[in-house]
Amino acid sequence: MLATGGFLGSPPRKTVRFGGTLTDILLKYQKGERTDFDLLKDQLLDPDTKDDQIFNWLHEFRSSVAVLTKECEQLVSILLKVPWLRRSKAVEEEYLAFLSNLVSAQTIYLRPCLAMIISHFIPPRITIREDDVDISDSDNDDESVTRSFNTCHRALQTVARYVPLTPQFLMPVLTEKFPFINKSERTLQCYVHNILRISGYIPGLRHDILELVTERLLKIDVSAPRKDIEAAEEAESKEACEERLFDMDEDEETREKNEAMAHPVAERLDTLMIILFCYIKDVCHVNGKLDIGRTKDLYRDLVLIFDKLILPTHGSCHVQYIMFYLCSFRLGIAEAFVEHLWKKLQNPNSPAVIRQAAGSYIGSFLARAKFVPVVTVKACLELLVHWIHEYIDNQGTGSKAFCDIALHGPFYAACQAVFYVVIFRHRQILDGNLRKGLAFLQSLNFERIVMCHLNPLNVCLPSVVNFFAAVNRKYQIAFCDTVIERNRRQVLPVVRSSSGGDSVETCTNPLDSFFPFDPYLLKRSKNVIDPLYQFWEEQNAEDLTEVASSTDECKGEEDDDFLKGETPQGDGLIGMIPGFFDSALRSPDSSVGSPPLTYLQR
């Protein structure tokens, strides 16, 4: 905030007349005499104006804001374009004082003043010209940029202090000034960091600012599909291997290149996700310790944004990890998130697509969140399975008791969530006391679920079905082979309209399933997620044989990602490089043809 005395209360060094006092010039202008007014505009727009001159002009304008009415809008517009940043401290302070007087006396200029301040949240570009040709257009990344940002935030705080309606006018400006997603990483990084910083001193805007940032990050996320990122990384990896054959020395430039994403859009997203993770951590921690009250407040804001933007978005791969990261701070937050999703899944008044998405989030979160203890996983499984059995009871043998995704989509989503969690967590459930673990799994009565008339094994992803069957077969919990064999002989046709007319295709993902917490791909920001993440644990030899045998017949005409990985060797966890089993349990690329139907053939 500005000081109330000292410099701001001191008189100007000299009086500037512009051919007369500013008040006289404006009165002449109102009478139609433009000579002095035009001279004043030219002087203000002169890029070679010295600091002392600008200081004195600003002081005189500050004393004359009462006459800067709407008729002087052109002059005020020029004043707002005066290059006042990166000048002497005296000029910057005088400009801040001028802004405070202007918005106090003439509130019609509030929005232009806000737009001017926000426009400086992006670092200026420096273009080097040689022979009238632009040869460089690079970011100005010197120390003055940080100082300018700090001054802009002081200006915004000053305006907000004098005009209580500032938040109401500020949010549309922040939305309008948000850079396009194809701008440089530096531009996006500075803007996002600065607008998140606003929420610190205008807390009433935090929800709206987070919603704006999340919306833009989602647009970036969906424009960089997982398969495109992996393809770009694979291509770069091959190129790097070829280069290393001839250059054995790894310099700093090479290391920095290895940390960058090959996909340009993913590189921007990686930078912005780091900022968002840092923001979440800073908000929730005070002096290095978790502040429960602040964490709960942030959770309330983010869960509303999650419901509005993230949950209905099918193609995002990374933005949803802001909830994953926040939940890692405290088990109570994670349980609240699962409970929130659970309420959406079982709510018959919610759209079916939202209920199914909630089921996908529950399954993926419980399977992948290492910080969720097994006792919580078991409690959630009991809750889900109890609802599934009740659903089967309510259907009975009535007219709707048959396999139909349109009628029972949320039911199938809940079943797949249960199967997926069991695949990932069954070892932890059985560890320590095998007898008790088996008793728990048997108490869930999977046999009744897989044998019911609704036939969930015919709808869930084939990869999930086969892994779930292998786990049940090994521990003799339930026997799914008969149902799988029966379903294998049935083809589930789906009529799709595409360029020219309807066509019938074989659909192996009729539920349009996805796993929102599939492995995180962004290289730098994944360092935040990896310690919290449950990677796919290698099955023992018997499980590998069981599952691999079900996929042998897949090798043939289609070269699917499901088949490219090699069977992992040794103990421990599989890393970020997709292995055979990890790739099998990821979201399919589309609802048709991945994984191939032949995967069901045994």
XYZ file of N, CA and C in Angstrom, residues 224-345:
366
model
N -4.088 -31.483 -25.910
C -2.882 -32.320 -25.912
C -3.252 -33.708 -25.420
N -3.884 -34.545 -26.265
C -4.302 -35.885 -25.836
C -3.113 -36.738 -25.405
N -3.403 -37.679 -24.546
C -2.360 -38.557 -24.007
C -1.578 -39.260 -25.125
N -2.273 -39.762 -26.119
C -1.581 -40.507 -27.177
C -0.642 -39.602 -27.973
N -1.003 -38.313 -28.140
C -0.135 -37.387 -28.861
C 1.113 -37.062 -28.038
N 0.934 -36.888 -26.728
C 2.084 -36.607 -25.860
C 3.051 -37.795 -25.874
N 2.499 -39.003 -25.743
C 3.355 -40.199 -25.719
C 4.064 -40.387 -27.051
N 3.366 -40.094 -28.162
C 3.985 -40.237 -29.479
C 5.129 -39.235 -29.650
N 4.917 -38.008 -29.186
C 5.967 -36.994 -29.285
C 7.177 -37.368 -28.435
N 6.917 -37.869 -27.230
C 8.023 -38.269 -26.348
C 8.793 -39.446 -26.933
N 8.053 -40.382 -27.518
C 8.714 -41.548 -28.111
C 9.597 -41.131 -29.283
N 9.080 -40.207 -30.113
C 9.867 -39.743 -31.256
C 11.119 -39.009 -30.795
N 10.980 -38.171 -29.774
C 12.132 -37.436 -29.258
C 13.133 -38.386 -28.615
N 12.631 -39.413 -27.926
C 13.524 -40.377 -27.289
C 14.377 -41.113 -28.332
N 13.747 -41.471 -29.440
C 14.501 -42.144 -30.506
C 15.562 -41.227 -31.085
N 15.190 -39.969 -31.273
C 16.143 -38.998 -31.820
C 17.294 -38.770 -30.849
N 16.977 -38.717 -29.557
C 18.022 -38.510 -28.553
C 18.978 -39.694 -28.507
N 18.438 -40.899 -28.651
C 19.291 -42.093 -28.646
C 20.269 -42.072 -29.814
N 19.780 -41.627 -30.959
C 20.656 -41.553 -32.126
C 21.748 -40.520 -31.929
N 21.381 -39.389 -31.290
C 22.379 -38.343 -31.051
C 23.435 -38.800 -30.055
N 23.013 -39.582 -29.047
C 23.964 -40.033 -28.024
C 24.984 -41.015 -28.585
N 24.662 -41.640 -29.707
C 25.627 -42.548 -30.324
C 26.867 -41.801 -30.783
N 26.688 -40.515 -31.105
C 27.806 -39.735 -31.625
C 28.338 -38.726 -30.612
N 27.560 -38.449 -29.569
C 27.976 -37.475 -28.567
C 27.747 -38.061 -27.177
N 28.831 -38.490 -26.543
C 28.714 -39.168 -25.253
C 28.686 -38.180 -24.085
N 28.989 -36.920 -24.328
C 29.025 -35.918 -23.257
C 27.657 -35.275 -23.119
N 27.131 -35.286 -21.901
C 25.827 -34.671 -21.631
C 26.043 -33.332 -20.934
N 25.755 -32.240 -21.651
C 25.935 -30.913 -21.066
C 24.632 -30.436 -20.439
N 24.693 -29.227 -19.868
C 23.525 -28.673 -19.183
C 22.370 -28.446 -20.158
N 22.695 -28.017 -21.363
C 21.646 -27.776 -22.368
C 20.904 -29.062 -22.687
N 21.636 -30.167 -22.757
C 21.007 -31.458 -23.039
C 20.096 -31.876 -21.901
N 20.527 -31.641 -20.650
C 19.705 -32.005 -19.502
C 18.421 -31.184 -19.471
N 18.531 -29.892 -19.775
C 17.335 -29.049 -19.814
C 16.381 -29.508 -20.908
N 16.922 -29.926 -22.029
C 16.091 -30.416 -23.120
C 15.365 -31.690 -22.714
N 16.045 -32.545 -21.952
C 15.419 -33.783 -21.500
C 14.282 -33.523 -20.526
N 14.352 -32.417 -19.777
C 13.300 -32.087 -18.823
C 12.095 -31.445 -19.493
N 12.279 -30.931 -20.691
C 11.182 -30.277 -21.405
C 10.323 -31.311 -22.117
N 9.062 -30.982 -22.294
C 8.152 -31.859 -23.011
C 8.348 -31.690 -24.513
N 8.313 -32.797 -25.236
C 8.455 -32.726 -26.691
C 7.235 -32.095 -27.336
N 6.066 -32.331 -26.740
C 4.824 -31.764 -27.264
C 4.721 -30.313 -26.789
N 4.641 -29.337 -27.682
C 4.675 -27.923 -27.261
C 3.516 -27.526 -26.353
N 2.324 -28.053 -26.607
C 1.180 -27.722 -25.759
C 1.354 -28.344 -24.376
N 1.866 -29.567 -24.336
C 2.124 -30.221 -23.053
C 3.185 -29.466 -22.262
N 4.142 -28.867 -22.940
C 5.169 -28.077 -22.262
C 4.544 -26.865 -21.567
N 3.605 -26.201 -22.230
C 2.916 -25.073 -21.601
C 2.119 -25.543 -20.387
N 1.413 -26.655 -20.568
C 0.602 -27.183 -19.473
C 1.470 -27.579 -18.290
N 2.622 -28.152 -18.555
C 3.534 -28.562 -17.491
C 3.938 -27.358 -16.635
N 4.278 -26.263 -17.299
C 4.666 -25.044 -16.594
C 3.536 -24.516 -15.726
N 2.320 -24.513 -16.271
C 1.178 -23.958 -15.541
C 0.754 -24.868 -14.385
N 0.886 -26.179 -14.554
C 0.529 -27.094 -13.473
C 1.479 -26.928 -12.286
N 2.746 -26.637 -12.552
C 3.686 -26.378 -11.466
C 3.227 -25.173 -10.662
N 2.809 -24.120 -11.369
C 2.334 -22.910 -10.691
C 1.115 -23.226 -9.831
N 0.183 -24.000 -10.376
C -1.042 -24.307 -9.644
C -0.758 -25.172 -8.425
N 0.121 -26.148 -8.559
C 0.500 -26.978 -7.408
C 1.167 -26.127 -6.326
N 2.048 -25.226 -6.726
C 2.710 -24.355 -5.751
C 1.698 -23.455 -5.059
N 0.736 -22.958 -5.813
C -0.293 -22.096 -5.231
C -1.098 -22.863 -4.180
N -1.517 -24.078 -4.519
C -2.295 -24.888 -3.580
C -1.502 -25.142 -2.305
N -0.230 -25.456 -2.453
C 0.600 -25.715 -1.274
C 0.754 -24.461 -0.425
N 0.996 -23.327 -1.065
C 1.197 -22.086 -0.318
C -0.063 -21.647 0.417
N -1.217 -21.840 -0.205
C -2.469 -21.444 0.437
C -2.737 -22.304 1.670
N -2.446 -23.596 1.564
C -2.811 -24.537 2.626
C -1.784 -24.598 3.761
N -0.610 -24.044 3.552
C 0.430 -24.138 4.570
C 0.819 -22.747 5.079
N 0.971 -22.636 6.359
C 1.428 -21.403 6.995
C 2.684 -21.737 7.793
N 3.784 -21.087 7.434
C 5.077 -21.349 8.083
C 5.442 -22.836 8.027
N 5.138 -23.447 6.887
C 5.500 -24.845 6.685
C 4.569 -25.859 7.302
N 3.519 -25.424 7.998
C 2.584 -26.342 8.641
C 1.206 -26.227 7.998
N 0.545 -27.366 7.880
C -0.774 -27.398 7.253
C -1.778 -26.644 8.117
N -2.491 -25.713 7.494
C -3.547 -24.969 8.165
C -4.885 -25.591 7.753
N -5.542 -26.263 8.676
C -6.753 -27.011 8.353
C -7.855 -26.092 7.826
N -8.030 -24.942 8.476
C -9.082 -24.026 8.053
C -8.881 -23.534 6.634
N -7.658 -23.129 6.303
C -7.364 -22.657 4.945
C -7.504 -23.780 3.933
N -7.112 -24.998 4.322
C -7.228 -26.141 3.413
C -8.690 -26.455 3.112
N -9.518 -26.427 4.130
C -10.947 -26.689 3.917
C -11.587 -25.626 3.030
N -11.204 -24.376 3.250
C -11.756 -23.296 2.428
C -11.373 -23.474 0.965
N -10.111 -23.815 0.732
C -9.664 -24.027 -0.650
C -10.365 -25.238 -1.256
N -10.547 -26.292 -0.463
C -11.247 -27.480 -0.959
C -12.668 -27.126 -1.404
N -13.360 -26.291 -0.621
C -14.730 -25.905 -0.987
C -14.749 -25.173 -2.328
N -13.756 -24.308 -2.535
C -13.693 -23.603 -3.821
C -13.401 -24.566 -4.963
N -12.417 -25.439 -4.757
C -11.993 -26.324 -5.846
C -13.023 -27.393 -6.159
N -13.759 -27.870 -5.165
C -14.733 -28.919 -5.449
C -15.904 -28.354 -6.255
N -16.245 -27.088 -6.043
C -17.275 -26.453 -6.872
C -16.804 -26.314 -8.316
N -15.542 -25.935 -8.474
C -14.963 -25.829 -9.816
C -14.857 -27.209 -10.454
N -14.519 -28.199 -9.659
C -14.453 -29.575 -10.150
C -15.806 -30.012 -10.706
N -16.865 -29.739 -9.957
C -18.211 -30.128 -10.416
C -18.597 -29.416 -11.704
N -18.246 -28.152 -11.796
C -18.679 -27.349 -12.940
C -17.859 -27.601 -14.189
N -16.545 -27.777 -14.044
C -15.667 -27.823 -15.206
C -14.984 -29.167 -15.426
N -14.391 -29.720 -14.376
C -13.527 -30.892 -14.560
C -14.341 -32.168 -14.725
N -15.316 -32.387 -13.866
C -16.083 -33.630 -13.905
C -16.777 -33.854 -15.243
N -17.374 -32.830 -15.867
C -18.023 -33.075 -17.163
C -17.054 -33.172 -18.340
N -15.763 -32.891 -18.131
C -14.788 -32.902 -19.220
C -14.182 -34.294 -19.353
N -14.395 -34.919 -20.490
C -14.001 -36.317 -20.661
C -12.541 -36.469 -21.069
N -12.002 -35.504 -21.817
C -10.689 -35.715 -22.420
C -9.514 -35.172 -21.648
N -9.718 -34.660 -20.442
C -8.584 -34.104 -19.697
C -7.732 -35.212 -19.091
N -6.426 -34.967 -19.027
C -5.502 -35.973 -18.496
C -4.787 -35.516 -17.227
N -4.669 -34.196 -17.021
C -3.797 -33.713 -15.958
C -4.433 -32.708 -15.005
N -5.341 -31.866 -15.469
C -5.869 -30.793 -14.629
C -6.567 -31.351 -13.387
N -7.209 -32.526 -13.512
C -7.915 -33.110 -12.367
C -6.973 -33.457 -11.211
N -5.684 -33.462 -11.484
C -4.728 -33.788 -10.419
C -4.612 -32.689 -9.373
N -5.222 -31.529 -9.607
C -5.240 -30.520 -8.536
C -6.051 -31.038 -7.350
N -7.115 -31.807 -7.616
C -7.894 -32.408 -6.529
C -7.106 -33.542 -5.875
N -6.426 -34.317 -6.678
C -5.596 -35.412 -6.182
C -4.541 -34.871 -5.223
N -3.886 -33.791 -5.629
C -2.824 -33.198 -4.805
C -3.381 -32.601 -3.521
N -4.488 -31.883 -3.627
C -5.086 -31.275 -2.432
C -5.518 -32.354 -1.441
N -6.084 -33.435 -1.936
C -6.538 -34.514 -1.057
C -5.384 -35.184 -0.323
N -4.182 -35.086 -0.873
C -3.028 -35.749 -0.238
C -2.606 -35.055 1.055
N -3.071 -33.834 1.290
C -2.643 -33.099 2.471
C -3.209 -33.680 3.759
N -4.414 -34.220 3.663
C -5.063 -34.726 4.868
C -6.094 -35.775 4.468
N -6.142 -36.878 5.214
C -7.048 -37.969 4.877
C -8.503 -37.497 4.895
N -8.835 -36.611 5.810
C -10.205 -36.118 5.885
C -10.643 -35.441 4.600
N -9.727 -34.730 3.919
C -10.056 -34.079 2.644
C -10.290 -35.143 1.572
N -9.448 -36.179 1.564
C -9.622 -37.263 0.595
C -10.956 -37.973 0.810
N -11.299 -38.230 2.058
C -12.573 -38.894 2.340
C -13.753 -38.012 1.955
N -13.621 -36.706 2.182
C -14.692 -35.787 1.794
C -14.872 -35.778 0.280
N -13.764 -35.857 -0.461
C -13.838 -35.885 -1.922
C -14.527 -37.152 -2.418
N -14.156 -38.296 -1.846
C -14.798 -39.555 -2.248
C -16.285 -39.538 -1.893
N -16.602 -39.012 -0.722
C -18.006 -38.927 -0.327
C -18.795 -38.024 -1.276
N -18.168 -36.945 -1.689
C -18.811 -36.030 -2.634
C -19.109 -36.748 -3.957
N -18.140 -37.499 -4.451
C -18.340 -38.268 -5.690
C -19.391 -39.344 -5.498
N -19.381 -39.967 -4.320
C -20.336 -41.032 -4.030
C -21.768 -40.508 -4.057
N -21.977 -39.325 -3.508
C -23.311 -38.732 -3.525
C -23.774 -38.462 -4.948
N -22.866 -38.062 -5.808
C -23.230 -37.823 -7.202
C -23.552 -39.126 -7.917
N -22.784 -40.180 -7.612
C -23.008 -41.463 -8.268
C -24.375 -42.033 -7.931
